[in-house]
Coordinates of N, CA and C in Angstrom, one line a residue:
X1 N 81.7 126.6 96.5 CA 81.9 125.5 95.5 C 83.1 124.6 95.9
X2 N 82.9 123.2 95.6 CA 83.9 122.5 96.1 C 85.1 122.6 95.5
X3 N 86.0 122.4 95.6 CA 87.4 122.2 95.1 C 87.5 121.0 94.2
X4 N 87.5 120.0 94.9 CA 87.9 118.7 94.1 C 87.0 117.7 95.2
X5 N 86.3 116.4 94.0 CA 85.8 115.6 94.6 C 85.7 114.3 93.6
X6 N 86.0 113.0 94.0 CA 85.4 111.8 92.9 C 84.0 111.9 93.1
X7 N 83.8 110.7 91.5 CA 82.7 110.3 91.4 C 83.1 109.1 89.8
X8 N 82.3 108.7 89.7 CA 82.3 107.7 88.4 C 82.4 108.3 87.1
X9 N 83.6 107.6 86.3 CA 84.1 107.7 85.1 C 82.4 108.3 84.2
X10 N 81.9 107.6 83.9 CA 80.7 107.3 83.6 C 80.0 106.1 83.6
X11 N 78.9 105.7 82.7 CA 78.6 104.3 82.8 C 79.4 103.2 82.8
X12 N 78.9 101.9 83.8 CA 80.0 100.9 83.7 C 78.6 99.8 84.3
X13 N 79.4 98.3 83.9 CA 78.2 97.3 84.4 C 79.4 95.9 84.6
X14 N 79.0 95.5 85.3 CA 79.6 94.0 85.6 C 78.7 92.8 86.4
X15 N 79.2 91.4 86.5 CA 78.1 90.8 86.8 C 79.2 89.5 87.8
X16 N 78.6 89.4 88.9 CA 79.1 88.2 89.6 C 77.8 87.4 90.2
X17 N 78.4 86.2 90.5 CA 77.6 85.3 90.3 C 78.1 84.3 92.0
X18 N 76.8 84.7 92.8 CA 77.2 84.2 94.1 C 76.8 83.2 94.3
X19 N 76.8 81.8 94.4 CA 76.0 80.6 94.9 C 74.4 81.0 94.5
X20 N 75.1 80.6 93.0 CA 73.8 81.0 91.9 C 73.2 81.8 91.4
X21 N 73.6 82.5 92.3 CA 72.4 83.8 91.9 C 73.3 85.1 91.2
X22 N 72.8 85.5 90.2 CA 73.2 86.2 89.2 C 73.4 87.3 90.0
X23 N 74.4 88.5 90.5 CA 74.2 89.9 90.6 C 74.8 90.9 89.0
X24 N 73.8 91.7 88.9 CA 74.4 92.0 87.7 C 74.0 93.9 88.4
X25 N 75.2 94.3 88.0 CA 75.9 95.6 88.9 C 75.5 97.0 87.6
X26 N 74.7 98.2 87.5 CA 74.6 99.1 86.7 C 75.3 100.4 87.1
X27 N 75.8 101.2 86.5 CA 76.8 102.5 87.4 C 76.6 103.7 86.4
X28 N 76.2 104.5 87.3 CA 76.3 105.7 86.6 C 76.6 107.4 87.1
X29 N 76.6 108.3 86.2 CA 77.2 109.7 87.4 C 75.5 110.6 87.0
X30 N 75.3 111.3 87.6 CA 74.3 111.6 87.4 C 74.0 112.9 88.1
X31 N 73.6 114.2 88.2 CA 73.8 115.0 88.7 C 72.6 116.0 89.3
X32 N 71.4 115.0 89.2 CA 70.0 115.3 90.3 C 69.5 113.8 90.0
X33 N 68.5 114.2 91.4 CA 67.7 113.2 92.1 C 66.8 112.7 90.9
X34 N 66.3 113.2 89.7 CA 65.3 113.1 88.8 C 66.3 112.6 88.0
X35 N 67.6 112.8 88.1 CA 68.7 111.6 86.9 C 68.6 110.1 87.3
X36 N 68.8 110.1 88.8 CA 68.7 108.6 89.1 C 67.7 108.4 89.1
X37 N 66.7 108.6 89.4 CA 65.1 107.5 89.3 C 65.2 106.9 87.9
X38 N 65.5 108.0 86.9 CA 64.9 107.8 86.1 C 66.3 106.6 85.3
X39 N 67.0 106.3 85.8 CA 68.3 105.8 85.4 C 67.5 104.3 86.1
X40 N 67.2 104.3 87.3 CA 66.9 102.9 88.3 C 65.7 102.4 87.6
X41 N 64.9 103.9 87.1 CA 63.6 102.9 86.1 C 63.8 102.2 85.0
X42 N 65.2 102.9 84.4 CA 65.4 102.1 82.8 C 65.8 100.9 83.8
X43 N 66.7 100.8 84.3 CA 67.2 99.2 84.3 C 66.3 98.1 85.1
X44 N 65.0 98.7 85.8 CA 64.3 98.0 86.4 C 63.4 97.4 85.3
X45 N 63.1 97.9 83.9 CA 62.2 98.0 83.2 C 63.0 96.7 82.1
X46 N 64.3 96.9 82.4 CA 65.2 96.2 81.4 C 65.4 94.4 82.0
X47 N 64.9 94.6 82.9 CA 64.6 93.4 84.2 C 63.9 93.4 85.0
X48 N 62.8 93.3 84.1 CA 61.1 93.4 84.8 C 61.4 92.0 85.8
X49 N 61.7 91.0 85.1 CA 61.6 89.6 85.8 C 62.1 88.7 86.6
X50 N 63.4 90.1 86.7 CA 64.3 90.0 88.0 C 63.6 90.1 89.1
X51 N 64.1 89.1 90.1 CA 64.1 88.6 91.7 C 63.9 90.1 92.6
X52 N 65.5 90.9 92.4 CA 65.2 92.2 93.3 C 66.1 92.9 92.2
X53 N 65.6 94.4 92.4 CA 66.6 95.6 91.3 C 67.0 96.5 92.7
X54 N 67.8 96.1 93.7 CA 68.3 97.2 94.4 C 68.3 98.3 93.8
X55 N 68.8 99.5 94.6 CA 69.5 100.7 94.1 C 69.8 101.8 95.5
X56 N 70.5 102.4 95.1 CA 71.2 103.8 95.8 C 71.9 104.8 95.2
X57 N 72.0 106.0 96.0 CA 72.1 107.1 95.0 C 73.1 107.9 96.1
X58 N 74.4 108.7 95.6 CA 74.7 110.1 96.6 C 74.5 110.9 95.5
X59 N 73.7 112.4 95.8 CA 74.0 113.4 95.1 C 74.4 114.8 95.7
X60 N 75.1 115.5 95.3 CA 75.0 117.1 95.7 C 76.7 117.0 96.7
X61 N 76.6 118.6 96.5 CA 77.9 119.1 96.8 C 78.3 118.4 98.2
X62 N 77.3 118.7 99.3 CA 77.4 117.7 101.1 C 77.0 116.7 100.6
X63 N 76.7 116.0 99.1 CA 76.0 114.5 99.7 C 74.6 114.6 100.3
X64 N 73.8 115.4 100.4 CA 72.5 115.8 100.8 C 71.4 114.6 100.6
X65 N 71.7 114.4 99.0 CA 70.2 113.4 98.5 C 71.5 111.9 98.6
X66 N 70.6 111.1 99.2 CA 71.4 109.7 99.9 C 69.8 109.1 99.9
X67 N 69.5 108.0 99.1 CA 68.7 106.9 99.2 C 69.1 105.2 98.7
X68 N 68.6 105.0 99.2 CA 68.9 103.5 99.3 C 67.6 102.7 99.2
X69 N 67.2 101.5 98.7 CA 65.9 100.8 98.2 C 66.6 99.3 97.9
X70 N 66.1 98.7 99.2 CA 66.0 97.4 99.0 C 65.3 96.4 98.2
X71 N 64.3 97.0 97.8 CA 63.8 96.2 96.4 C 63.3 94.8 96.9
X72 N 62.9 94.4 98.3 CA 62.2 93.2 98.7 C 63.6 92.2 99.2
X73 N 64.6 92.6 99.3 CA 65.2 91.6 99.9 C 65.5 92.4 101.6
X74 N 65.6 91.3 102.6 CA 65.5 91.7 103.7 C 66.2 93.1 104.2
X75 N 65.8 93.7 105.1 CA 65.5 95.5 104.8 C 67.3 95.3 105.9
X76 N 68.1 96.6 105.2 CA 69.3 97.0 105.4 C 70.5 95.7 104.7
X77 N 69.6 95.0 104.2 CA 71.1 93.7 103.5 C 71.6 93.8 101.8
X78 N 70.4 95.2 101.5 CA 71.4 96.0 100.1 C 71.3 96.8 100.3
X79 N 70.3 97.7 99.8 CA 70.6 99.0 99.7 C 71.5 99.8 100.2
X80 N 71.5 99.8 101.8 CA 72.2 100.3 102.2 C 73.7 99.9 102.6
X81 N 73.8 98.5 102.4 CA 75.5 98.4 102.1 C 76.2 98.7 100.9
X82 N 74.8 99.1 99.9 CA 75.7 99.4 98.1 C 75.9 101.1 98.8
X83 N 75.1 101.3 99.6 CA 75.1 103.0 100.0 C 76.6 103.2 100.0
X84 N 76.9 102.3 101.5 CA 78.3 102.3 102.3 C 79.0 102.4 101.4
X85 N 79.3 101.8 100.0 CA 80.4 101.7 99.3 C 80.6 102.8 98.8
X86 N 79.9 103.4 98.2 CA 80.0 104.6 97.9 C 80.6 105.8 98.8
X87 N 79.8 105.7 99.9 CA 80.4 106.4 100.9 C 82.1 106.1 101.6
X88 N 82.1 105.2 101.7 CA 83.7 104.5 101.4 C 84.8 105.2 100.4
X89 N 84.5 105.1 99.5 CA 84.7 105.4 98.1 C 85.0 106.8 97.9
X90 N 84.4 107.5 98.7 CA 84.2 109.3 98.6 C 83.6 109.4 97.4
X91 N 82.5 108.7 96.4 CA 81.6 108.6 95.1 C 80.5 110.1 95.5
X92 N 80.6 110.8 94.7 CA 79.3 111.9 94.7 C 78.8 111.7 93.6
X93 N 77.4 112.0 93.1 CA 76.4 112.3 91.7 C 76.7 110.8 91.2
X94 N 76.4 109.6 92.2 CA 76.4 108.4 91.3 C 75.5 107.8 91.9
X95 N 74.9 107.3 90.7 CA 73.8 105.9 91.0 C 73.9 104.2 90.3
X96 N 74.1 103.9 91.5 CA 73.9 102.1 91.2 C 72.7 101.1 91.5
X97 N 72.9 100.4 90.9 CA 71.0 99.7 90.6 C 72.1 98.2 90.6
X98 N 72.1 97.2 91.3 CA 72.0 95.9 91.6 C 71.3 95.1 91.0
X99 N 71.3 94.2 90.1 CA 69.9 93.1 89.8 C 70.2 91.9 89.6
X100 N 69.2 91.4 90.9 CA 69.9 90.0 91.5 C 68.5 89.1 90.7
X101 N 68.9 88.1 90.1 CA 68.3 87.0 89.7 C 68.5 85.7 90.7
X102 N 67.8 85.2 91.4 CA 68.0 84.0 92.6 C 68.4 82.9 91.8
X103 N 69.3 81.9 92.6 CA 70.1 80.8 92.1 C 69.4 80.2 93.2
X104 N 68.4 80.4 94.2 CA 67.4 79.3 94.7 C 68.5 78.9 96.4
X105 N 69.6 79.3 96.3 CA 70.1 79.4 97.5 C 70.2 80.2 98.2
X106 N 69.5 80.6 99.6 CA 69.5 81.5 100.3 C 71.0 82.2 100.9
X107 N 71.1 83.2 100.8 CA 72.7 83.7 101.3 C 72.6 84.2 103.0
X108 N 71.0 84.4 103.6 CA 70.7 84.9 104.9 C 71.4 86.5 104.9
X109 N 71.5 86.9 105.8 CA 71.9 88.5 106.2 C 73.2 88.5 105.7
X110 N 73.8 88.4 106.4 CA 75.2 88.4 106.4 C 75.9 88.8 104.6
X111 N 75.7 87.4 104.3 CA 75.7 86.7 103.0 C 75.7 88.2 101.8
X112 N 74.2 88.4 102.2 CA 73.5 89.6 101.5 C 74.1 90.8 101.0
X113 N 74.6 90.7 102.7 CA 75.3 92.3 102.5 C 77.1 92.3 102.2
X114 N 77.1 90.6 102.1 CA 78.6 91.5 101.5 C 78.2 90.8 100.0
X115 N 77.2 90.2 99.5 CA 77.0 90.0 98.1 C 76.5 91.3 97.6
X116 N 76.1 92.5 98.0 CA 75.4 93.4 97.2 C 76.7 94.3 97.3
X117 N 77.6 94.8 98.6 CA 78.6 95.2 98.7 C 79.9 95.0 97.2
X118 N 80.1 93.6 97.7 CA 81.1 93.0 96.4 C 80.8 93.7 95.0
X119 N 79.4 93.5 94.5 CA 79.1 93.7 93.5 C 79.0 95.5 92.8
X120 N 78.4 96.0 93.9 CA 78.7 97.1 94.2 C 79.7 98.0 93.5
X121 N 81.2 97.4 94.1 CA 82.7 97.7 94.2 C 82.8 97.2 92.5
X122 N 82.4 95.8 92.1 CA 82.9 95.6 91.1 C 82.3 96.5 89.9
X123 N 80.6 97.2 89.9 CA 80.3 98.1 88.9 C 81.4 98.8 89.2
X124 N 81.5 99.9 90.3 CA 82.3 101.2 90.3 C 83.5 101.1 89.2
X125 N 84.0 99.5 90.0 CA 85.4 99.5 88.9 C 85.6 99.4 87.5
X126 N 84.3 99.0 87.2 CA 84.1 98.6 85.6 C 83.9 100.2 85.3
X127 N 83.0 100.7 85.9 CA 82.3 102.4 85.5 C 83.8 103.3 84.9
X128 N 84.6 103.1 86.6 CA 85.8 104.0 86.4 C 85.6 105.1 87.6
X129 N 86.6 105.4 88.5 CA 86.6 106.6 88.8 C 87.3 107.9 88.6
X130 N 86.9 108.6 88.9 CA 87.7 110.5 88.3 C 87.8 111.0 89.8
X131 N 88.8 112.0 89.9 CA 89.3 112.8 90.7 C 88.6 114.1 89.7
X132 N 87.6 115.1 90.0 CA 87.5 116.3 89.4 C 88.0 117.6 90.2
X133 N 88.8 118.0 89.8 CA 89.4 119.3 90.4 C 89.1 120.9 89.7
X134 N 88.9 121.7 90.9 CA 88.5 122.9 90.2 C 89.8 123.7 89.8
X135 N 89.6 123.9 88.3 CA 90.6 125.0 88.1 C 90.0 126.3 87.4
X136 N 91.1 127.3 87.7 CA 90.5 128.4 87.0 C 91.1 128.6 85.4
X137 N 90.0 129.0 84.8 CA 90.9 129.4 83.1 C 91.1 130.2 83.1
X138 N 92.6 130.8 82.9 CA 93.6 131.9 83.4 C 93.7 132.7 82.0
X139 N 93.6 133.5 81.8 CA 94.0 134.6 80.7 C 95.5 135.6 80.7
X140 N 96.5 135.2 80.0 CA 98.0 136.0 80.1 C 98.1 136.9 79.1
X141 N 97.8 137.8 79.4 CA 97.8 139.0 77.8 C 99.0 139.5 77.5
X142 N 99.8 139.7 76.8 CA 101.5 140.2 77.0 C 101.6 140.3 75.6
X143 N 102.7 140.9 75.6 CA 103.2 141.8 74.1 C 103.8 140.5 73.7
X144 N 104.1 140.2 72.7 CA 104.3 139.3 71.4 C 105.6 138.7 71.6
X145 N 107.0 140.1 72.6 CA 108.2 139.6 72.8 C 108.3 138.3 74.0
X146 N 107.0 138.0 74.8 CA 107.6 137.4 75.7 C 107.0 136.0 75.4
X147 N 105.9 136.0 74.3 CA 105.3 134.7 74.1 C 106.1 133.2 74.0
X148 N 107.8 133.5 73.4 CA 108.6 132.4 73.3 C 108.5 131.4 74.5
X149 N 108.7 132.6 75.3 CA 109.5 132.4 76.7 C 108.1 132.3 77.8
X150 N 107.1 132.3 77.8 CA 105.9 132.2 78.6 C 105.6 130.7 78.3
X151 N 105.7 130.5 76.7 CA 104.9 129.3 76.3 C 105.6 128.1 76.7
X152 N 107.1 128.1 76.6 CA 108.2 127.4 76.9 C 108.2 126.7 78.3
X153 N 108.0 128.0 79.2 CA 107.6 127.7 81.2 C 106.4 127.0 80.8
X154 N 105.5 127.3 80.6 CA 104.2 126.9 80.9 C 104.1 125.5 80.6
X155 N 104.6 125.4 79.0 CA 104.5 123.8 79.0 C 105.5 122.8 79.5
X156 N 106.3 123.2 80.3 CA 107.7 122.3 81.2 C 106.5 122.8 82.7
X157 N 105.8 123.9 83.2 CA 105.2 123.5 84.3 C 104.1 122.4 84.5
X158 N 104.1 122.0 85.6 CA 102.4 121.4 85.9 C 100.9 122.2 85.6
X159 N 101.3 123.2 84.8 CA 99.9 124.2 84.8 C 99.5 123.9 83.1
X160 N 98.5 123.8 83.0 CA 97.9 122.9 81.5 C 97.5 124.3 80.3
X161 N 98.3 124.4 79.2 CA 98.5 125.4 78.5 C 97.3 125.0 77.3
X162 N 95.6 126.1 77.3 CA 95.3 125.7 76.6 C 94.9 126.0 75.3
X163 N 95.1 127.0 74.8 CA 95.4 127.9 73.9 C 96.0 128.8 73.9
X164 N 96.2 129.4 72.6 CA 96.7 131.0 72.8 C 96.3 131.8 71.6
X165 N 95.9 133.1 71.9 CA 95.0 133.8 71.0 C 95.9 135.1 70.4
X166 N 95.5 135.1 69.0 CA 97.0 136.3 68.4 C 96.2 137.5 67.9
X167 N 96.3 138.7 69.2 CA 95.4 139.7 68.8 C 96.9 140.7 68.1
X168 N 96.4 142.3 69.2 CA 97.2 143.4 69.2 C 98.2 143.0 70.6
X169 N 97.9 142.0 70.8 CA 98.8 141.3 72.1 C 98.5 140.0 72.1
X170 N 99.3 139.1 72.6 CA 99.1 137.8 72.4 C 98.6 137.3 73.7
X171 N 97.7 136.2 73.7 CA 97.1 136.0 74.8 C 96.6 134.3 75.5
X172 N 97.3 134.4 75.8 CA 97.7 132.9 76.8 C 96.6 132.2 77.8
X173 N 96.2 130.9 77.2 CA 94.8 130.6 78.0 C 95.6 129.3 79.0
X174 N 94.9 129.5 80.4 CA 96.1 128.3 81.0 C 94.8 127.9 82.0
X175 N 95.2 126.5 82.0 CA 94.3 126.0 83.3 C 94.9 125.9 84.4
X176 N 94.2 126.3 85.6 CA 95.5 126.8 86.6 C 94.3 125.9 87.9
X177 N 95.1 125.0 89.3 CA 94.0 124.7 90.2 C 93.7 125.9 90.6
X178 N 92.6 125.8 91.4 CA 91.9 127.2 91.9 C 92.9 127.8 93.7
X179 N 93.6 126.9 93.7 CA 94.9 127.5 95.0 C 95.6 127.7 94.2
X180 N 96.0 127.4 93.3 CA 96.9 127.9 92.1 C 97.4 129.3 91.6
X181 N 96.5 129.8 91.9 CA 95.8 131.3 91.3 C 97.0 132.6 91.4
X182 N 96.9 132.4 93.0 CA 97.7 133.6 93.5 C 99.4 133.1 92.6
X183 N 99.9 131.8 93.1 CA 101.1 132.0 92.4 C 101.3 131.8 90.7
X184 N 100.5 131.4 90.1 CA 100.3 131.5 88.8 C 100.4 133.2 88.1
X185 N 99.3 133.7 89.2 CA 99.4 135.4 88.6 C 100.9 136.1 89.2
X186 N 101.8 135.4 90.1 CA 102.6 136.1 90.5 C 103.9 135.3 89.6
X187 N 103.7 134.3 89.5 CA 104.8 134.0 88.1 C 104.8 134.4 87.1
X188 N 103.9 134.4 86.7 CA 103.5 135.5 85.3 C 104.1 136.5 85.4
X189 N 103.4 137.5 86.0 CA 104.3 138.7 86.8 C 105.9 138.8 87.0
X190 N 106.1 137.8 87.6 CA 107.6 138.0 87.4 C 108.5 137.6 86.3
X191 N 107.7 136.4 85.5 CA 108.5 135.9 84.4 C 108.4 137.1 83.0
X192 N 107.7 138.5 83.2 CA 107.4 139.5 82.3 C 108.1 140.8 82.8
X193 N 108.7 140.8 83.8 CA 108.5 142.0 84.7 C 107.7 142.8 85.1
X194 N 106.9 142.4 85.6 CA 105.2 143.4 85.4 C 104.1 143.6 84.1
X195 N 105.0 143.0 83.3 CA 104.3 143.5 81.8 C 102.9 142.9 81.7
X196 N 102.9 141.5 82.3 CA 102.0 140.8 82.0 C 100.8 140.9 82.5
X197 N 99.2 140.6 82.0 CA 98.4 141.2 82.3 C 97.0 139.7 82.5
X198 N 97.0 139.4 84.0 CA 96.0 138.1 84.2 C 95.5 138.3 84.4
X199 N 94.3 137.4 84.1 CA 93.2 137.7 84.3 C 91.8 136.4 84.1
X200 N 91.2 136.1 85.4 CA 90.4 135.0 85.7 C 89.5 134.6 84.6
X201 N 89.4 134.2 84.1 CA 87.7 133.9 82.7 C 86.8 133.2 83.6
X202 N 87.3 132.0 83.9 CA 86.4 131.2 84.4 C 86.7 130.1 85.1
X203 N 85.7 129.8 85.5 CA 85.8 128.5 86.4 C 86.0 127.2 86.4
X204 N 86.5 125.7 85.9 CA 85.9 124.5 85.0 C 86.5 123.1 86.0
X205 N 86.2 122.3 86.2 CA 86.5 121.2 86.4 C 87.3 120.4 85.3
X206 N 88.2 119.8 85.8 CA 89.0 119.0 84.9 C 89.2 117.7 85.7
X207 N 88.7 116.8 84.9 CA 89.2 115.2 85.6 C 90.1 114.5 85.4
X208 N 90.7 113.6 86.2 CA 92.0 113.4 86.6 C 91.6 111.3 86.5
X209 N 92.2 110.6 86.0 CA 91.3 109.4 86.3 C 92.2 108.4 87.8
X210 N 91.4 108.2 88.5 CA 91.7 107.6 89.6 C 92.5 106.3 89.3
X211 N 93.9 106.3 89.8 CA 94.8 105.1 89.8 C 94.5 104.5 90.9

């Protein structure tokens, strides 16, 4: 499993306007090949009467499912420059759909590919991006005398304090990165003198928003 990867906030849309011709930019995160189609059919459907509805897609942990669809404008002068962006971008599990309305001026190749490019960049930024990092949810089980003093570290550390549970021992839920691990259970450990008792729950991503 990966560690940490971007991808888009969530939905986002923006619209620029190249020597007439409308590009209007759709963005979304999406996490199978059957999320994007069916994402590129709403907006194609939503602009039946649009000129061209590009679109491109990365999905999966390597980036595996990678398509790109020109949509009738000359072949490699969108699809696959809105690809590039993404790829640029380090974007995984996102899909963008382009929809260009003609302003009757030809832009030729060139033109093309940095008008679908541009526009491209501008959805992502409207969408938003995330930094998602894997951490593990850490379980601190310890007797009741050290809770002051655990709760106290933990919320002055960088390690994200997320509950705590008041059994026959009190028990400390912490999000910890997943390289994290080893020295998180050995701080524990020493900030108890052995008393303390970790233990992995689970696994979760937490997002970070891209500055």
């Amino acid at each position: 499993m990966r560690n940490n990867y971007f991808t888009v906030k969530g939905y986002g849309e923006s619209e620029i306007i190249i020597s007439k011709s409308r590009f209007l930019t759709y963005v979304e995160r999406v996490e199978t090949e059957q999320e994007a189609l069916l994402f590129i059919d709403k907006i194609k459907k939503m602009h039946a009467s649009a000129t061209h509805n590009c679109s491109c897609y990365m999905i999966g942990e390597h980036d595996h499912i990678q398509k790109a669809n020109d949509d009738g404008e000359p072949s490699g002068t969108a699809g696959v420059p809105m690809l590039e962006v993404l790829k640029k971008q380090g974007l995984k599990d996102t899909v963008v759909v382009v929809t260009r309305y003609f302003g009757g001026i030809k832009l030729g190749g060139g033109g093309l590919i940095r008008a679908y490019g541009n526009a491209t960049t501008e959805g992502i930024a409207a969408a938003g991006v995330v930094e998602r990092k894997l951490h593990y949810a850490m379980k601190v089980a310890v007797d009741y005398v050290w809770l002051g003093k655990l709760e106290n570290e933990i919320r002055n550390s960088n390690y994200t304090l997320r509950d705590i549970g008041y059994a026959e021992s009190v028990e400390i839920f912490v999000s910890v990165l997943k390289e994290d691990e080893a020295a998180f259970t050995e701080w524990m450990t020493e900030l108890t003198n052995g008393q303390a008792i970790v233990s992995n729950e689970d696994a979760l991503f937490i997002e970070f928003l891209k500055e």
